[in-house]
PDB file of C-alpha atoms in Angstrom:
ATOM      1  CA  UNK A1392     100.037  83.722 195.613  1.00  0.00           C
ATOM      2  CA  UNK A1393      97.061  85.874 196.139  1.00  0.00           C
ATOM      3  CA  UNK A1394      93.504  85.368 194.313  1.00  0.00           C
ATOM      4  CA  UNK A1395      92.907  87.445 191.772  1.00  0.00           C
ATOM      5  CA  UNK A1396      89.699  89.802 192.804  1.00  0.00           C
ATOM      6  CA  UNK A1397      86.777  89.855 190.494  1.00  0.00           C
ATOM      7  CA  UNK A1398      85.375  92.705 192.804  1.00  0.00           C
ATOM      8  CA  UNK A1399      84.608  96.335 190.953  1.00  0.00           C
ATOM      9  CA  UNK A1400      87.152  98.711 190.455  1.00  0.00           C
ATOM     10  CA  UNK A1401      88.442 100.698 194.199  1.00  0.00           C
ATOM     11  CA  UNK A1402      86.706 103.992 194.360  1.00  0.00           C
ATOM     12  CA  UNK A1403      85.447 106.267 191.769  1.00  0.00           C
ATOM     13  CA  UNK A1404      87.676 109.628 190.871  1.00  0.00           C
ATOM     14  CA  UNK A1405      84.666 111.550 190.555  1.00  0.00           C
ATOM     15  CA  UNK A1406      84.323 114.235 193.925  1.00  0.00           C
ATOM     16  CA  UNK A1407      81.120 113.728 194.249  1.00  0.00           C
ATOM     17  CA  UNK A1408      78.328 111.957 192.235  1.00  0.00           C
ATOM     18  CA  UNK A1409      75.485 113.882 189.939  1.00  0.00           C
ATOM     19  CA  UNK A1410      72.355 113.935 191.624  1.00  0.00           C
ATOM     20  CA  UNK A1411      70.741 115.818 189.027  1.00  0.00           C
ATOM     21  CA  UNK A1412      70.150 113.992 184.849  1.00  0.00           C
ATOM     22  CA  UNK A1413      71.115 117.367 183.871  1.00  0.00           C
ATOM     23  CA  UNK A1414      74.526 116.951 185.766  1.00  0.00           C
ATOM     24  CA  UNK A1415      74.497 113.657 184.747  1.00  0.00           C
ATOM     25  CA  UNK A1416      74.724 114.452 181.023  1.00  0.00           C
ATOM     26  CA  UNK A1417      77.130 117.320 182.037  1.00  0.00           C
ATOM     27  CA  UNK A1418      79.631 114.735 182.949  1.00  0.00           C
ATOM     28  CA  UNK A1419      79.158 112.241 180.460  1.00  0.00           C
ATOM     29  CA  UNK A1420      80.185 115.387 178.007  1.00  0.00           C
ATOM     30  CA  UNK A1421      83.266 115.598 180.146  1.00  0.00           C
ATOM     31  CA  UNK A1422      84.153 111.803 179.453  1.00  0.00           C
ATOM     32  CA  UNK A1423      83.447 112.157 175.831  1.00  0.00           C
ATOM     33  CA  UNK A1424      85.126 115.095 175.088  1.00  0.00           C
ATOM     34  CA  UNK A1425      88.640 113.932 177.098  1.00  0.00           C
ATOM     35  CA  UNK A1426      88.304 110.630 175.173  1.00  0.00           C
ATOM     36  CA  UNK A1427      88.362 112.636 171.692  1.00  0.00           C
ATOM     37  CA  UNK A1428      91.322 115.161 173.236  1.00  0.00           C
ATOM     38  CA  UNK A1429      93.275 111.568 174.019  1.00  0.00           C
ATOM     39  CA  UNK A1430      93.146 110.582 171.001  1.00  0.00           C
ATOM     40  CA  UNK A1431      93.673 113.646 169.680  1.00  0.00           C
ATOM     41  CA  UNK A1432      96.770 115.199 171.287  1.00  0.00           C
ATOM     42  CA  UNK A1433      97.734 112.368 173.694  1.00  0.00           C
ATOM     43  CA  UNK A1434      97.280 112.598 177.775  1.00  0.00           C
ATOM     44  CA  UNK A1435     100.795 114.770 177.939  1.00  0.00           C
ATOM     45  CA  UNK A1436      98.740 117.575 176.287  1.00  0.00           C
ATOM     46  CA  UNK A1437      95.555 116.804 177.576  1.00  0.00           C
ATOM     47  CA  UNK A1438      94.383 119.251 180.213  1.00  0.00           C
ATOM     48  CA  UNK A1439      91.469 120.164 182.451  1.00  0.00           C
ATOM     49  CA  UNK A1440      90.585 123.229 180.373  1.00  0.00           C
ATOM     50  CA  UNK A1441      91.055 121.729 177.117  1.00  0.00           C
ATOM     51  CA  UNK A1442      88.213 119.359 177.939  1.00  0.00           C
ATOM     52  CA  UNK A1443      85.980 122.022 179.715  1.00  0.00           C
ATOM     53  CA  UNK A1444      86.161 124.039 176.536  1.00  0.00           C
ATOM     54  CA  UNK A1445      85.708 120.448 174.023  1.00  0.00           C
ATOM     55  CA  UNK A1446      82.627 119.710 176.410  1.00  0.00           C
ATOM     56  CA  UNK A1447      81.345 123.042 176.449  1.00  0.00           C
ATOM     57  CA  UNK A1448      81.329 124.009 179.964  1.00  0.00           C
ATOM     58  CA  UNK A1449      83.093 125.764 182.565  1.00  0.00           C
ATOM     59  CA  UNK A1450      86.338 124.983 183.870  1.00  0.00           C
ATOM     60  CA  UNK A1451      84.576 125.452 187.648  1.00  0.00           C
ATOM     61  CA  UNK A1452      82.039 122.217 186.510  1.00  0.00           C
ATOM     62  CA  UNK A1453      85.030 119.994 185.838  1.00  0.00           C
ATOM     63  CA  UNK A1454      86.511 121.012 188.865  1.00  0.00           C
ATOM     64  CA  UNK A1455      82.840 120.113 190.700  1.00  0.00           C
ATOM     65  CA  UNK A1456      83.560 116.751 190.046  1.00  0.00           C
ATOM     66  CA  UNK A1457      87.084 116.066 188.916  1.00  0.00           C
ATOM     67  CA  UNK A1458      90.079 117.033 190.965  1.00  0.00           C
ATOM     68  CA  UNK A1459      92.653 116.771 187.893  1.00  0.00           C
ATOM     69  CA  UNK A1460      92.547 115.006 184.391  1.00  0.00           C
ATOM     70  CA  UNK A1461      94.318 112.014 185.960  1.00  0.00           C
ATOM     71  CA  UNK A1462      90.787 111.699 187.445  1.00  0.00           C
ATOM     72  CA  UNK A1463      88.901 112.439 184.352  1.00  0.00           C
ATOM     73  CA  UNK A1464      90.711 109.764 182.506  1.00  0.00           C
ATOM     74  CA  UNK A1465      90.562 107.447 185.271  1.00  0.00           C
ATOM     75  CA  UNK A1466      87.094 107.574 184.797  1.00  0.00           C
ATOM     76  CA  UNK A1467      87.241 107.454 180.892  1.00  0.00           C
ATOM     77  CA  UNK A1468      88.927 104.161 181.718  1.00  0.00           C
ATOM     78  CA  UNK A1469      86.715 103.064 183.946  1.00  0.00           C
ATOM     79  CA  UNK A1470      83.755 103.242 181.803  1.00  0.00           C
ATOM     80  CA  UNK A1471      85.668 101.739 178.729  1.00  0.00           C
ATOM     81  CA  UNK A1472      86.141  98.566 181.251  1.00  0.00           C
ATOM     82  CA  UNK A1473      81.986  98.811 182.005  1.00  0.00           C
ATOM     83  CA  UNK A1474      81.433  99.091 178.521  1.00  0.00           C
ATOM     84  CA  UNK A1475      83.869  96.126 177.290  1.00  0.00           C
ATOM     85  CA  UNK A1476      82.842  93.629 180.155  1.00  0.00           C
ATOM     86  CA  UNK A1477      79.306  94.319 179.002  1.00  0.00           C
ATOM     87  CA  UNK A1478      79.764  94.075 175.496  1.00  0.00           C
ATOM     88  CA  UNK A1479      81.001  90.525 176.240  1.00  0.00           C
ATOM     89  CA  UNK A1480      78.053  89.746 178.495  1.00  0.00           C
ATOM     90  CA  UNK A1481      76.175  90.757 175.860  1.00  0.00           C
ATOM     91  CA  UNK A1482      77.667  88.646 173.425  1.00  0.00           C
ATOM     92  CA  UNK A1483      77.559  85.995 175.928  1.00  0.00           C
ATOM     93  CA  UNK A1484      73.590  85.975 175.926  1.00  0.00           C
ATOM     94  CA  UNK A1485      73.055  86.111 172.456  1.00  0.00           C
ATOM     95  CA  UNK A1486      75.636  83.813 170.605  1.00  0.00           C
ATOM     96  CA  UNK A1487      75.741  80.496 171.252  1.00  0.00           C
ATOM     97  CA  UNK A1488      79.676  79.379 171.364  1.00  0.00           C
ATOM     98  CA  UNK A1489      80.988  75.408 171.131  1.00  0.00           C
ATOM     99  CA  UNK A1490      83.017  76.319 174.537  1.00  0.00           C
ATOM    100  CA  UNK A1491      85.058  78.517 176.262  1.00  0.00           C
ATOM    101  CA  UNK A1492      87.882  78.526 173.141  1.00  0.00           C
ATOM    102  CA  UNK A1493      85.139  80.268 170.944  1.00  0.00           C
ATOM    103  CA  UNK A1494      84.295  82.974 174.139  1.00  0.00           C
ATOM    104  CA  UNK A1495      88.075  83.642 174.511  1.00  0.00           C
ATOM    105  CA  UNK A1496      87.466  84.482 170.470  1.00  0.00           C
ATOM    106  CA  UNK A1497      84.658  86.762 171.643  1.00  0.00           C
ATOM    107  CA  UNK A1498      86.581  88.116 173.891  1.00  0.00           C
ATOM    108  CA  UNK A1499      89.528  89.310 171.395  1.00  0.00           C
ATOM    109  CA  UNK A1500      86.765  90.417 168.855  1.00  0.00           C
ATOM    110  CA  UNK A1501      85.395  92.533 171.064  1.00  0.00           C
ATOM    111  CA  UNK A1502      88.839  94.060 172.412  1.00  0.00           C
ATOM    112  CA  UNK A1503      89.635  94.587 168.694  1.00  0.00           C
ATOM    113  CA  UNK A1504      86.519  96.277 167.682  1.00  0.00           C
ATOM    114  CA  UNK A1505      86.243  98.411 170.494  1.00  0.00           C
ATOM    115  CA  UNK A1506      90.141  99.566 169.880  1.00  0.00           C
ATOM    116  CA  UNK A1507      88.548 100.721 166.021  1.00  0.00           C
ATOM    117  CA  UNK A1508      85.617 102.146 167.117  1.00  0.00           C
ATOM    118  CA  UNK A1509      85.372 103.622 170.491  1.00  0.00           C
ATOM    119  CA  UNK A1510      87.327 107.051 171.822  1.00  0.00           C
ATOM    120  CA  UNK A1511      89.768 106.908 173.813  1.00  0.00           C
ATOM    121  CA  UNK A1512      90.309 103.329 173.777  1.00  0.00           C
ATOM    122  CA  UNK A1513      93.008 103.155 172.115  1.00  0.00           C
ATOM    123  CA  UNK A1514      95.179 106.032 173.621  1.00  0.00           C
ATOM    124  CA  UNK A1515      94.308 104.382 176.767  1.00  0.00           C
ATOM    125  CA  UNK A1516      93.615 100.481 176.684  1.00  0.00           C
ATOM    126  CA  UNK A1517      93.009 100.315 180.387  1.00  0.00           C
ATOM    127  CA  UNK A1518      95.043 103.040 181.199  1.00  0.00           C
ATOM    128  CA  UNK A1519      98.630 101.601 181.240  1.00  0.00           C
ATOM    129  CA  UNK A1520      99.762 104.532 179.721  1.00  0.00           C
ATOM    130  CA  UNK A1521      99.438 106.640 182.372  1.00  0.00           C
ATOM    131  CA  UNK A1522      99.227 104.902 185.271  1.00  0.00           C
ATOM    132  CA  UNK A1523      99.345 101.110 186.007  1.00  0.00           C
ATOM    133  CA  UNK A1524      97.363 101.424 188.873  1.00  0.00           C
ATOM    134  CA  UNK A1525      94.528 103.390 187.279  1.00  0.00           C
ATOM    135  CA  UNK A1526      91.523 101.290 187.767  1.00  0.00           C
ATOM    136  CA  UNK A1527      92.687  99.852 191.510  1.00  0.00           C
ATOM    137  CA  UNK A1528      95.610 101.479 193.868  1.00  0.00           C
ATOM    138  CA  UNK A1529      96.176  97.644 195.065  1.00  0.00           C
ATOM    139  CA  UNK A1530      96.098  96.538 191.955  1.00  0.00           C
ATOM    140  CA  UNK A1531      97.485  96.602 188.364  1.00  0.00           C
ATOM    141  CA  UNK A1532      94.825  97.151 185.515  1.00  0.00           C
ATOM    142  CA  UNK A1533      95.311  94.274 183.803  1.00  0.00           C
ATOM    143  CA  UNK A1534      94.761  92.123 187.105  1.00  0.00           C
ATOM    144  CA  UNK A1535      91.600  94.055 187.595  1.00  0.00           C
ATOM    145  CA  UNK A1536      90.286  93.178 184.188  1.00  0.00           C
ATOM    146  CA  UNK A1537      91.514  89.486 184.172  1.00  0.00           C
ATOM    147  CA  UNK A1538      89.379  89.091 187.482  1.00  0.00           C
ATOM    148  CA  UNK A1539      86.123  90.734 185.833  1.00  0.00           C
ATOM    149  CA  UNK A1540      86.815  87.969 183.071  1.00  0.00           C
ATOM    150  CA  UNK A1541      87.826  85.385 185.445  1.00  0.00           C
ATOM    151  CA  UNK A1542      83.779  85.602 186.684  1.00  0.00           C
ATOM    152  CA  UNK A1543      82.422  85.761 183.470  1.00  0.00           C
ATOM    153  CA  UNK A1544      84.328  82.970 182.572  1.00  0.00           C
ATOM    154  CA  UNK A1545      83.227  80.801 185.698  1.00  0.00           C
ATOM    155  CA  UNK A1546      79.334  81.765 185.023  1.00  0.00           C
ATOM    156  CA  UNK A1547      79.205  81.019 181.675  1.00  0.00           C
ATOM    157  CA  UNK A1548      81.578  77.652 181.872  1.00  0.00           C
ATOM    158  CA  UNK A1549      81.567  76.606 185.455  1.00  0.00           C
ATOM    159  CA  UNK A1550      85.363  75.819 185.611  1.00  0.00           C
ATOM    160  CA  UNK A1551      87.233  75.175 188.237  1.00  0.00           C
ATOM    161  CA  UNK A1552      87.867  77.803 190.435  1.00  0.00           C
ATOM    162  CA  UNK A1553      91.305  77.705 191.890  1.00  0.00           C
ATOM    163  CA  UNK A1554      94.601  79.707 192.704  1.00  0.00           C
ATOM    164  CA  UNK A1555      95.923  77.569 189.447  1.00  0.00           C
ATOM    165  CA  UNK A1556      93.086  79.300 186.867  1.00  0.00           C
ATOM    166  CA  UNK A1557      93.209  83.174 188.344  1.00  0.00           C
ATOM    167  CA  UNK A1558      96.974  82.520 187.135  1.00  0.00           C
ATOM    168  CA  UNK A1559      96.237  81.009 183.999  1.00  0.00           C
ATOM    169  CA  UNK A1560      93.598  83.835 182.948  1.00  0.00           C
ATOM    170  CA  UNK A1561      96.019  86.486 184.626  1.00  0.00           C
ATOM    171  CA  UNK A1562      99.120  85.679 182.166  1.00  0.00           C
ATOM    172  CA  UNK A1563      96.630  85.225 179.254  1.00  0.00           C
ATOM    173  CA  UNK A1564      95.316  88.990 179.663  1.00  0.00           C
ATOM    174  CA  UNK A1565      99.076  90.286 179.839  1.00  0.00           C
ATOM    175  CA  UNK A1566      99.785  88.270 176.881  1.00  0.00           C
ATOM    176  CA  UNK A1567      96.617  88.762 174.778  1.00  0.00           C
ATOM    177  CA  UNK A1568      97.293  92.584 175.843  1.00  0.00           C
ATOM    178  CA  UNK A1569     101.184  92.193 174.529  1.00  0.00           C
ATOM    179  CA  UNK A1570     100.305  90.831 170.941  1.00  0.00           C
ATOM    180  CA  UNK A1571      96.893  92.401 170.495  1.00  0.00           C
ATOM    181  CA  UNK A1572      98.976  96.166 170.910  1.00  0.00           C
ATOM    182  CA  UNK A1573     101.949  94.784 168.432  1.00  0.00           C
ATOM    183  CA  UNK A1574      98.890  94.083 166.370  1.00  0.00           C
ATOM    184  CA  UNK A1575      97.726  98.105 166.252  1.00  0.00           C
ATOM    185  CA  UNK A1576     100.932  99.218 166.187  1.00  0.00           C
ATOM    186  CA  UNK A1577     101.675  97.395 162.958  1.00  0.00           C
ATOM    187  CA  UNK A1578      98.243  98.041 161.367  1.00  0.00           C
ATOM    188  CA  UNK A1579      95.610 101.130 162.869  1.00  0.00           C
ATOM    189  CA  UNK A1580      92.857  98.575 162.301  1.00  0.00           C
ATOM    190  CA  UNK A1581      94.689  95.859 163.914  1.00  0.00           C
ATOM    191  CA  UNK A1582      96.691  93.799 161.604  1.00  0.00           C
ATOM    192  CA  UNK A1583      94.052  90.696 160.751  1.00  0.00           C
ATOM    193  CA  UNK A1584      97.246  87.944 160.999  1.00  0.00           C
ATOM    194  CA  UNK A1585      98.731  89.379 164.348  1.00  0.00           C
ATOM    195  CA  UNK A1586      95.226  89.024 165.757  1.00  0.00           C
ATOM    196  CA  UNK A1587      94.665  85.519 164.761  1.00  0.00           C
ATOM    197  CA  UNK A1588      98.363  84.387 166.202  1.00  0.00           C
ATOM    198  CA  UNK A1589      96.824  86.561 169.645  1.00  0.00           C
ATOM    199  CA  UNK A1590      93.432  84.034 169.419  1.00  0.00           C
ATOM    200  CA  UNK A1591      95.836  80.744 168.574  1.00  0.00           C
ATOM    201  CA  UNK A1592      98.709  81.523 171.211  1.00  0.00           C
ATOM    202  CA  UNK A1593      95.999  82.424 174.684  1.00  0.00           C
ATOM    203  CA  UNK A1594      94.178  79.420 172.895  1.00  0.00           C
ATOM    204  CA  UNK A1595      96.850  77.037 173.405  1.00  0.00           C
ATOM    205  CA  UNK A1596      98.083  78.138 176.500  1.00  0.00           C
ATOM    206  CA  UNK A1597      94.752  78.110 178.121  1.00  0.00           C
ATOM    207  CA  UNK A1598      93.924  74.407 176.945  1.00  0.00           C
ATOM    208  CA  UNK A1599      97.445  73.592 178.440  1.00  0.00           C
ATOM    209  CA  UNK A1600      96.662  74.810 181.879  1.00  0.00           C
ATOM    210  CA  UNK A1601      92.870  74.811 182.017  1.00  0.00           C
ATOM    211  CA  UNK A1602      93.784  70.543 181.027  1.00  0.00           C
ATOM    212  CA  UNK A1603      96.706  70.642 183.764  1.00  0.00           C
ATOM    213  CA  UNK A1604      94.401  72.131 186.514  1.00  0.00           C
ATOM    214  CA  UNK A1605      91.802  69.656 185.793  1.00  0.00           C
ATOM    215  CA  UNK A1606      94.212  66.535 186.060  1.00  0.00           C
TER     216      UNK A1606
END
């Protein structure tokens, strides 16, 4: 069984990087405008000069820095995984939480309200609907974000680090990630019950194994 990495993301789609703040913000256009076209019309109709013409630039910029709008969304993705894993830092710092059960809370709160409130997010969660391998080409997205949680998780708690927990926190992303999408699809908003069972079920498995590992 191999560790699960709590390393960044593998390289970034972007050709080359903006030197410039004016390029900078030329980009950052280029993200927001193919998160609204995802949710929108969905990455089948998504193209390259769809989102040049939403961003307001020309299709020879994109191409500066994005090969394709596999890479563009990559990179939508990308930042949606900066943004949640600092959201939950955030939240880390400034609420104070009886244990780790309450953080894993956090953590679904903050899954949930990004879902409702930020573009993109939820045409893409981590971008399993395109590709599996979005974030990493070694590894699947949700093993990618279950290591950046993993570490936050070992900061803030000091558990036990071992073979035993990357598992546990592995199979409680894919599972949170199951019901917490059964949750959307019955509800936009995320039906309220669905999301509680999600919080109760990675709960109880987590007290099950984080208990077992510490025997």
């Amino acid at each position: 069984m191999s560790t699960i990495s709590c390393e960044e993301p593998g390289e970034a789609p972007l050709r080359r990087q903006p030197t410039q703040r004016r390029s900078a913000r030329r980009v950052e256009r280029m993200l927001d405008a193919c998160a609204d076209l995802l949710d929108e019309i969905g990455y089948d109709a998504l193209s390259t000069t769809r989102i040049a013409e939403r961003a307001g630039v020309a299709i020879g910029s994109v191409y500066q820095f994005f090969p394709d709008k596999r890479a563009l969304t990559q990179a939508v993705t990308r930042r949606h995984v900066e943004g949640f894993v600092s959201r939950i830092g955030r939240r880390f710092l400034l609420e104070d939480y009886a244990g780790w059960w309450d953080a894993v809370d956090a953590i679904i709160d903050e899954y949930v309200e990004m879902h409702r409130t930020v573009p993109g997010f939820r045409s893409l969660h981590f971008g399993d609907v395109v590709d599996l391998n979005l974030l990493d080409p070694g590894s699947e997205n949700n093993t990618v974000i279950a290591g950046r949680l993993r570490g936050l998780l070992l900061q803030e708690y000091g558990l036990a680090d071992s073979e035993e927990f990357d598992l546990a926190i592995l199979v409680a992303v894919e599972a949170g990630d199951a019901v917490l999408k059964l949750a959307f699809r019955r509800d936009p908003n995320g039906a309220p019950e669905i999301v509680a069972e999600a919080k109760r079920l990675i709960r109880g498995y987590l007290n099950r194994q984080f208990a077992r590992v510490s025997a």
